[in-house]
XYZ file of C-alpha atoms in Angstrom:
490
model
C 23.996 -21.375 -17.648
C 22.787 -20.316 -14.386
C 22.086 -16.664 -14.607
C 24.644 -14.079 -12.484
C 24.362 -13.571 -8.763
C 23.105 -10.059 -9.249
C 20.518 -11.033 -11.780
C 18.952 -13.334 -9.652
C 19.493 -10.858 -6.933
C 17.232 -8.521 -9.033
C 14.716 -11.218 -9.767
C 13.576 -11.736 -5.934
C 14.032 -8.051 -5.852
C 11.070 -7.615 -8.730
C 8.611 -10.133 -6.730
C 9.391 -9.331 -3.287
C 8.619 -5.247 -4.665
C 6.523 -5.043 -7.463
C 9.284 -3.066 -9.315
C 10.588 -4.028 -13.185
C 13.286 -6.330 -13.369
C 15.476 -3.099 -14.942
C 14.325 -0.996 -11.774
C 15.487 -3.961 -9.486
C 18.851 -3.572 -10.783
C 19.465 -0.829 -9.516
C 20.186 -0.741 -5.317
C 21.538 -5.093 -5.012
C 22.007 -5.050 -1.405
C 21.702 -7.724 0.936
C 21.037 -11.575 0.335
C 18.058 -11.175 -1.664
C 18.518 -7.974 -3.588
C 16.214 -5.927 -0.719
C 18.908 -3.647 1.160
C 18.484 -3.281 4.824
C 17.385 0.158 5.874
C 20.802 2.518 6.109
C 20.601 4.015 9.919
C 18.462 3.162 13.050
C 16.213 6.582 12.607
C 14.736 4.775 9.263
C 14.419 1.279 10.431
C 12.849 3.082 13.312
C 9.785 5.287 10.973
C 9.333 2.305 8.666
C 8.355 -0.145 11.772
C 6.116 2.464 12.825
C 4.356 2.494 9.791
C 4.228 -1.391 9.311
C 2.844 -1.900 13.132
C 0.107 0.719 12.309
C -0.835 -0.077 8.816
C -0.933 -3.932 11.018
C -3.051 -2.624 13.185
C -6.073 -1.163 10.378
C -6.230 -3.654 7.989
C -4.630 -6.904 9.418
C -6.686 -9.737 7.701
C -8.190 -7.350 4.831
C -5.902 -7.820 2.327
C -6.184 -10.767 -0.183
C -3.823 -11.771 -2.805
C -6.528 -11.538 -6.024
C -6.171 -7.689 -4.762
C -2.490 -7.843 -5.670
C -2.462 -5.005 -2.301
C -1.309 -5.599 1.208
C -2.145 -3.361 3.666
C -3.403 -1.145 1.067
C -0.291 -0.705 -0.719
C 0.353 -2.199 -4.494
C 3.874 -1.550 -4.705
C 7.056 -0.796 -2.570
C 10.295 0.067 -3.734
C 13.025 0.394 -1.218
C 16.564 1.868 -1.228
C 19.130 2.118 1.602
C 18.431 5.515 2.330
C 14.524 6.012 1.913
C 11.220 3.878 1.043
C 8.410 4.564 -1.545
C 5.263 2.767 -0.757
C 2.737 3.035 -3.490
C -1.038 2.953 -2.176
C -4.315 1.758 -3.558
C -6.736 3.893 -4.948
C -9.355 5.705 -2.456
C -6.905 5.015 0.375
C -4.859 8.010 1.156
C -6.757 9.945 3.749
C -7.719 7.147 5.717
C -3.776 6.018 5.586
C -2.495 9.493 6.571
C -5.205 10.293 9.010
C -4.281 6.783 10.281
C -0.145 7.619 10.587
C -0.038 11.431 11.260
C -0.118 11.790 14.989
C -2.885 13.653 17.232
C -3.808 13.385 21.420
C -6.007 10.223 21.800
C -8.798 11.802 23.566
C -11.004 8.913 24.304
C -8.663 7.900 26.970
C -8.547 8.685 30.643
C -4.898 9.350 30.444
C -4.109 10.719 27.334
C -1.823 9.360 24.691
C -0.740 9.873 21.162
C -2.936 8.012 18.523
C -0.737 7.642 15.174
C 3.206 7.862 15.074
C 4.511 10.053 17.140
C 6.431 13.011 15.295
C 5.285 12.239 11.977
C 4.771 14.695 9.592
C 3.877 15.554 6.324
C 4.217 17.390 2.898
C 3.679 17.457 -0.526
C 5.961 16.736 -3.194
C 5.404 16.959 -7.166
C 4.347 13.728 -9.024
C 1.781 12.747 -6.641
C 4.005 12.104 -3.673
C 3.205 12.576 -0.389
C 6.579 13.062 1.923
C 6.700 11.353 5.903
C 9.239 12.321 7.833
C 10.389 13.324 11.326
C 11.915 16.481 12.205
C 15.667 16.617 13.169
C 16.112 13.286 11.760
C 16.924 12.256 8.014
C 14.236 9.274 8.024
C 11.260 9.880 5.305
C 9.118 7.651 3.767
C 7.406 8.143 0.084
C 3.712 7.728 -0.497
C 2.979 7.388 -4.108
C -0.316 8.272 -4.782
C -2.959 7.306 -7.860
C -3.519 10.120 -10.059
C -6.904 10.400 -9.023
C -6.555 11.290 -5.665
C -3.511 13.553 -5.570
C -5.414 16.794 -6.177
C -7.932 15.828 -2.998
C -4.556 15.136 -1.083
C -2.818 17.908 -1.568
C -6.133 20.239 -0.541
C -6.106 17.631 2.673
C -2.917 18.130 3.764
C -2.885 22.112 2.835
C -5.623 22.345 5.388
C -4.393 20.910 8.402
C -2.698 24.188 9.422
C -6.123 25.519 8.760
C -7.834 23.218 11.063
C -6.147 24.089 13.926
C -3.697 20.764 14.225
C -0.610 21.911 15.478
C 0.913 18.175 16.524
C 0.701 17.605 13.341
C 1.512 20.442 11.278
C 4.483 22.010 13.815
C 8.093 22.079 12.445
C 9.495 20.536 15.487
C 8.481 17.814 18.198
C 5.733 18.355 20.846
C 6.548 17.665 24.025
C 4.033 14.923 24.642
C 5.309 13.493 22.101
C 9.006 13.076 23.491
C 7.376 11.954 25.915
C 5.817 9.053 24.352
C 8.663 8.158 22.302
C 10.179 5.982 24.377
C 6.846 3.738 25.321
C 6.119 3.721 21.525
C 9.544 2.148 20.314
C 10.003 0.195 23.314
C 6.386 -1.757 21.976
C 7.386 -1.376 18.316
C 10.481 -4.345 19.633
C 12.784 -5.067 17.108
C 12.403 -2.329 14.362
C 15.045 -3.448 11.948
C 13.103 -6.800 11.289
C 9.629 -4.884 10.932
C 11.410 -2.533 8.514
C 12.433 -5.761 6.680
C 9.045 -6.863 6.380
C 7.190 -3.298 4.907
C 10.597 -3.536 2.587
C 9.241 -6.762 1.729
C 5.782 -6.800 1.849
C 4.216 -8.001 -1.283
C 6.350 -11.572 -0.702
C 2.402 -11.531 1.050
C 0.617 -10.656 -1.843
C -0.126 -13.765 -3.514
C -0.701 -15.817 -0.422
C -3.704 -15.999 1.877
C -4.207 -13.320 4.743
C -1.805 -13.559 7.396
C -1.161 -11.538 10.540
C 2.088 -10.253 9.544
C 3.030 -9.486 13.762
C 1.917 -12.318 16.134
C 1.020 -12.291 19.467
C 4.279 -11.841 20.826
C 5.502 -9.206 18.280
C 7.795 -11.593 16.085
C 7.663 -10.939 12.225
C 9.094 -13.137 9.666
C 12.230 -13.493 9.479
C 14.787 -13.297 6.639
C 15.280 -17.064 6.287
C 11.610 -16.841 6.569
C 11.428 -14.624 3.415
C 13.828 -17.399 1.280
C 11.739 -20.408 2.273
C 8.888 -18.881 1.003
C 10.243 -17.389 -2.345
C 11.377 -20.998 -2.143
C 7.752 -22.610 -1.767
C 6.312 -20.081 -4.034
C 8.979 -20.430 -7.249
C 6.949 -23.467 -8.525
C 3.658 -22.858 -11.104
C 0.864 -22.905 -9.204
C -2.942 -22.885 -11.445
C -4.540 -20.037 -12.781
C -7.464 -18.879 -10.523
C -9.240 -17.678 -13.654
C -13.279 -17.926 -13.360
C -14.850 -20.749 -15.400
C -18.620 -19.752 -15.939
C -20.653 -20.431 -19.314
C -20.652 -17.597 -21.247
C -23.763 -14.686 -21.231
C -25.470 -15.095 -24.358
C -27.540 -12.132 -26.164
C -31.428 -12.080 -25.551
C -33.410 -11.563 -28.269
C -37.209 -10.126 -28.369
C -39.820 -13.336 -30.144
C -41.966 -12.371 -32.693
C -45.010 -10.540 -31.797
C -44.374 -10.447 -28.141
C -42.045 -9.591 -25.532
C -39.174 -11.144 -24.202
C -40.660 -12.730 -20.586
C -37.476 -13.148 -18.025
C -38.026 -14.615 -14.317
C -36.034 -13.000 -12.102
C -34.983 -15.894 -9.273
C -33.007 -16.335 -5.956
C -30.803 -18.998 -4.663
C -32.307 -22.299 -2.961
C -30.546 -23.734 -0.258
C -29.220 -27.738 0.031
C -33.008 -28.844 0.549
C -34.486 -26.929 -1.553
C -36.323 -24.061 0.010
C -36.346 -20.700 -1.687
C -35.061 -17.961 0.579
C -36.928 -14.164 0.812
C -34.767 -11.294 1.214
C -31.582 -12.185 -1.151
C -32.502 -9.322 -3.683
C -34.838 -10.699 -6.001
C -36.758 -6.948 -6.054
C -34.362 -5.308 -5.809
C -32.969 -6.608 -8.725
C -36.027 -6.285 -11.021
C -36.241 -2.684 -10.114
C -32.622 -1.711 -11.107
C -32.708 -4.019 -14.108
C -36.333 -2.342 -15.346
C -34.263 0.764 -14.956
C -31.675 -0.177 -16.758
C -33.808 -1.755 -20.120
C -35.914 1.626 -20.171
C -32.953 4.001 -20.142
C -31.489 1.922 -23.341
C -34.882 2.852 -24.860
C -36.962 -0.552 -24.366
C -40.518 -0.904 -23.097
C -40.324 -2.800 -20.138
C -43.641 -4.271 -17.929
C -42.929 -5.522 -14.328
C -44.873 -7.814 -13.399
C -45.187 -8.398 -9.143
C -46.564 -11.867 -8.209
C -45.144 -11.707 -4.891
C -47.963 -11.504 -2.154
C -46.019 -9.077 -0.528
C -46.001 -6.638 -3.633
C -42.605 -4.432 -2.916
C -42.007 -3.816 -6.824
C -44.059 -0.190 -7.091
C -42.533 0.937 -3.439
C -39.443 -0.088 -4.759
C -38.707 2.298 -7.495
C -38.289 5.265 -5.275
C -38.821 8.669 -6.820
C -41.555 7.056 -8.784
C -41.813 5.103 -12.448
C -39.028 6.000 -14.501
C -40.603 6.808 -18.504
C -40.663 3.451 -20.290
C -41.724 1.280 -17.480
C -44.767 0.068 -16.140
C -46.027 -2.328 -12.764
C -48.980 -4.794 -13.083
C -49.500 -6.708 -10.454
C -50.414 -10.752 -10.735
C -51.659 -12.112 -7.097
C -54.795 -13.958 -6.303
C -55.159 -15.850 -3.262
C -52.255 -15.170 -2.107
C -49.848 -16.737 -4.220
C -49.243 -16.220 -7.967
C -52.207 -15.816 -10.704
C -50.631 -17.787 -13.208
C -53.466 -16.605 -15.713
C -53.150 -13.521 -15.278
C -48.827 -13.615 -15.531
C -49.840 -15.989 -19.206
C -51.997 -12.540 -19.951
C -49.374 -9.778 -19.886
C -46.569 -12.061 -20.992
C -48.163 -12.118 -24.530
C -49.277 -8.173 -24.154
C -47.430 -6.768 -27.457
C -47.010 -3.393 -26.144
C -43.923 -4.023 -24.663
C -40.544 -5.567 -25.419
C -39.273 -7.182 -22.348
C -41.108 -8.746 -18.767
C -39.873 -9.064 -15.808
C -41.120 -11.687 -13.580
C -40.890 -11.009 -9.759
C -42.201 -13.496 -7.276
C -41.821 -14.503 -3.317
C -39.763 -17.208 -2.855
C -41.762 -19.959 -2.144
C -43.397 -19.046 -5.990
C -40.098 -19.048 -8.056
C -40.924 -21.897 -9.973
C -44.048 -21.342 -11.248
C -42.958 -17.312 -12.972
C -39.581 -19.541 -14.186
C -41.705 -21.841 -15.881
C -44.221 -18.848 -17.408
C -40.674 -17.007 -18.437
C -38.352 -17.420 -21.503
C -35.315 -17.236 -19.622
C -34.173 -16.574 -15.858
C -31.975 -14.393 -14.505
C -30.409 -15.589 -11.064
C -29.685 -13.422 -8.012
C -26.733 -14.684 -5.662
C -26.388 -12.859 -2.834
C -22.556 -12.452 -1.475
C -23.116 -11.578 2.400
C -19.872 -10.557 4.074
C -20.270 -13.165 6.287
C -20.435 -16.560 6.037
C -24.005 -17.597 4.753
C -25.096 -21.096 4.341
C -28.090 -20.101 2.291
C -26.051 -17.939 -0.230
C -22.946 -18.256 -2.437
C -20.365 -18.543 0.088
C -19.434 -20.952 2.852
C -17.033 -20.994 5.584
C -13.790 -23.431 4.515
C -10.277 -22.958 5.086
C -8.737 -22.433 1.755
C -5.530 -21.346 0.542
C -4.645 -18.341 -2.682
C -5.163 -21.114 -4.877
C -9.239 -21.533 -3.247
C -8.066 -25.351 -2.814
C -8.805 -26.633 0.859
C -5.672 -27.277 2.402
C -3.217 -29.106 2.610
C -2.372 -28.765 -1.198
C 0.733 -28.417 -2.501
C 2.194 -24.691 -1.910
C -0.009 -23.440 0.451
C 0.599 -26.489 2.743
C 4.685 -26.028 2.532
C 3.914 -22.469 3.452
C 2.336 -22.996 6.098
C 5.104 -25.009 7.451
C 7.606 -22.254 6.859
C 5.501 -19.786 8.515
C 5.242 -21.596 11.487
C 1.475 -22.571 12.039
C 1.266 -23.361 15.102
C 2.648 -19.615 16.028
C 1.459 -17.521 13.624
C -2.728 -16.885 13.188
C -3.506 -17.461 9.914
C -6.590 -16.118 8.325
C -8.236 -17.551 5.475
C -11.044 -16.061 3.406
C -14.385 -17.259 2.357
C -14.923 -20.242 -0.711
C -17.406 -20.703 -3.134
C -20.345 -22.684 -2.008
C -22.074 -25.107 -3.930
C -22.935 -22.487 -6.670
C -24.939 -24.720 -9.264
C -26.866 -26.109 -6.757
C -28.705 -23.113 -5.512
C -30.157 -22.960 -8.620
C -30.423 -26.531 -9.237
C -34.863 -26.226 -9.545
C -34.663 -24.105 -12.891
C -33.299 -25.590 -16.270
C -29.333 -24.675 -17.080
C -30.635 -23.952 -20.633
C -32.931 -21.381 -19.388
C -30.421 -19.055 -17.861
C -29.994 -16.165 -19.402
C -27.633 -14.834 -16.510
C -26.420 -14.870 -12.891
C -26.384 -11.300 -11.073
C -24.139 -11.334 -7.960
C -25.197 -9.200 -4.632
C -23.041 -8.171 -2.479
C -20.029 -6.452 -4.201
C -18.070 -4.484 -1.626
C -14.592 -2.662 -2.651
C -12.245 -2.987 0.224
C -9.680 -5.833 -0.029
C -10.407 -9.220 0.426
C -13.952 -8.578 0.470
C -14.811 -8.251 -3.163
C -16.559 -10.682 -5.395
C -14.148 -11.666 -8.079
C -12.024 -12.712 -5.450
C -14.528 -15.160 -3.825
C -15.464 -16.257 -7.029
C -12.004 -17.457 -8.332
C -12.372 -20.842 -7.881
C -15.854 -21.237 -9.079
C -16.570 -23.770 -12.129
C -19.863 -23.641 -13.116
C -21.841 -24.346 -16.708
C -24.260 -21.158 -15.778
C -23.588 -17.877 -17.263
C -22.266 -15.172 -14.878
C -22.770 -11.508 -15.829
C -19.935 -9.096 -14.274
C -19.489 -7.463 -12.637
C -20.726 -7.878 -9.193
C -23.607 -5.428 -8.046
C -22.935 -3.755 -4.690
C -25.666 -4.462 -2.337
C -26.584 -1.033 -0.926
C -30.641 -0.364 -1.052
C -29.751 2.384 1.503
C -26.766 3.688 0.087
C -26.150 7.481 -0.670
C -26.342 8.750 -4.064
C -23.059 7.854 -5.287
C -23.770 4.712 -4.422
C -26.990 4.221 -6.215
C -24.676 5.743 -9.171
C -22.142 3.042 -8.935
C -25.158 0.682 -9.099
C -26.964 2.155 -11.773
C -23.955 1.761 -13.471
C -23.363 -2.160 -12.826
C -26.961 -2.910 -14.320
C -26.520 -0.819 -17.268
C -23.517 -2.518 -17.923
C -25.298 -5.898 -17.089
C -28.460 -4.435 -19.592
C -25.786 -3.950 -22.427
C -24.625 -7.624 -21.962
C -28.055 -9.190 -21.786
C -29.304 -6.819 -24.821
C -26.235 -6.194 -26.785
């Protein structure tokens, strides 16, 4: 038996919102269980907020993030709207929304919505309203950051910001008003669209306003919970699993550390190769092993490399003569009993002969924001599925969405993976280390990785790639290798 109007109501309700089907039962309005903003003043704040949340991160968002536009979650009602945000994003989202004079214009206009404001509420909620009108939005912010909000927003008075701390409207910005809405266009469809904006989180990134203002429409909206109802495969990672290293007999545990090779075989310099046998020496001698680094690269960046100096446990020999690698010399310390595990570092053009002197290698793949033929990632248009298209769903969506209006932005693929390290023996790996991590949406490794199906062993997570970062940074690395040292080391 088919199930009841309202329960399927509820259903589309729970996908197009991110709410529980027993939450989703209770405001059914409208054909697809999403009720329509109640009065013009709300329709009116929420297409604000869409067409600047549009404006930040249009393209950013990526449906592995399960977050569009920064938000994870929305839950609407006839008479209000509670968007719930991502982690790390409030300030830039409120300092993004909250008005204040644009002053890097000639004539000066209002950056942000005009008459927004702002307050706190219990339970890690974060009020927008305007005053004189009953339109307010709900921000529902992670745990973690409400504290740092509230001391944000308690400080604005502070800071001298009276447009947006005053309890009634400014006149510039009646004065704007009327230009603002009269580009915003049709507000109750853009209100329909933040009331329905995770129907976008499981497809690929899409300018939700085109050129010339449209947003999807409501028929729109049912074509593709339409195109989307059917199974589509899980984008699970396939990689061989990362086995435990253990030390030989008598003498250390010798590991290559190795970079990528492009289509024709050439090594490439500068992927993170040192950089990578730094952090990981780090890493083995803070879980109390003896660790010897040995630097057959001509160049001979390991000791520069560990700033601050050589932490207790570890040691640098260096194995050069002639300008390329003294292979007797690398046979020499790779049997010195004194330690328990060797890294190999070489230039590129030498990774060959340390992987052959070496136990096991470890891989580096670098994951460059942009597209890089030597690295992991190529340029392809893909859909959320990281098929090329036309396949299946993604191609029916497109049609619904109207392709040849609508600019459609898809994100990076998965190179050939295996091949870039197709010069050293599968059976030596003892683990790939991806480069390159970055934590806004769209961007991060997992999600380029989905699709990848590859007998090598891939240690996770990714590493961000920050050799200049600040020292939370260098935390949230030293972190990722310690975690990539306990896989390695058990």
């Amino acid at each position: 038996m088919a199930a009841p109007l309202g329960t399927q109501r509820a259903r589309t309700r729970a996908r197009l919102t991110g709410e529980t089907h027993a939450q989703a039962r209770l405001h059914l309005h409208g054909p697809d269980g999403i009720p329509d903003a109640e009065h013009h003043e709300q329709a009116a704040l929420e297409a604000a907020i869409l067409s600047e949340l549009h404006d930040a991160y249009d393209g950013d968002h990526h449906p592995l993030d399960g977050a569009v536009y920064g938000m994870t979650r929305v839950r609407p009602s006839r008479a209000s709207l509670v968007l719930h945000l991502a982690g790390g994003l409030w300030e830039e989202v409120l300092d993004l929304l909250l008005p204040e004079p644009d002053a890097g214009l000639d004539d000066p206009t209002i950056a942000g919505i005009p008459g927004l404001r702002c307050r706190c509420l219990p339970k890690g909620q974060v009020v927008l309203y305007r005053p004189d009108t009953a339109a307010s939005v709900l921000l529902q912010l992670p745990a973690d950051d409400v504290a740092e909000a509230r001391d944000w927003i308690t400080g604005l008075s502070r800071e001298g910001d009276p447009m947006r701390t005053t309890e009634t409207w400014t006149p510039a910005e009646r004065e704007q008003l009327p230009l603002y809405e009269a580009r915003l266009g049709d507000v109750r469809a853009r209100s329909r669209v933040l009331r329905r904006l995770l129907a976008f989180r499981d497809l690929p990134a899409v300018s939700l306003i085109d050129a010339s203002g449209d947003v999807p429409s409501l028929e729109d909206f049912r074509q593709i919970l339409a195109a989307g109802a059917e199974e589509r495969p899980a984008n699970a990672t396939r990689t061989g699993p990362v086995r435990a290293l253990a030390r030989p007999a008598a003498r250390p545990l010798v590991l290559a550390v190795v970079g990528g090779h492009a289509a024709n075989g050439q090594g490439r310099g500068g992927v993170g190769r040192t950089r990578t046998t730094v952090d990981l020496g780090r890493a083995l001698a803070a879980r109390g092993l003896r660790v010897l680094v040995v630097d057959a690269d001509p160049a001979g960046w390991v000791r520069v490399s560990f700033t601050g100096g050589l932490p207790e446990g570890v040691r640098v020999e260096h194995a050069v003569a002639h300008g390329a690698p003294d292979t007797v010399r690398l046979r020499q310390l790779a049997r010195e009993p004194l330690y328990d595990v060797v890294l190999l570092d070489a230039g590129h053009t030498e990774q060959r002969t340390i992987a052959e002197a070496a136990d096991h290698w470890i891989g580096v793949a670098s994951l460059w924001h942009r597209p890089d033929p030597w690295g992991v990632l190529a340029e392809e248009t893909t859909g959320a599925n990281g098929r090329p298209l036309p396949s299946g769903w993604d191609g029916r969506w497109l049609e619904v969405m109207r392709a040849n209006r609508w600019m459609v932005r898809w994100r990076l693929a998965p190179g050939d993976f295996e091949g870039m390290f197709a010069p050293f023996p599968s059976a030596g790996c003892a683990g790939i280390i991806l480069l390159g991590a970055r934590e806004q949406a769209g961007a991060r490794a997992q999600d380029y990785l989905s699709g990848i199906h590859t007998v090598l062993p891939v240690a996770a997570p990714a590493v961000p790639y920050m050799p200049d970062g600040d020292a939370r940074e260098q935390r949230t690395i030293s972190a990722a290798f310690e975690r990539i040292a306990e896989t390695l080391f058990g």
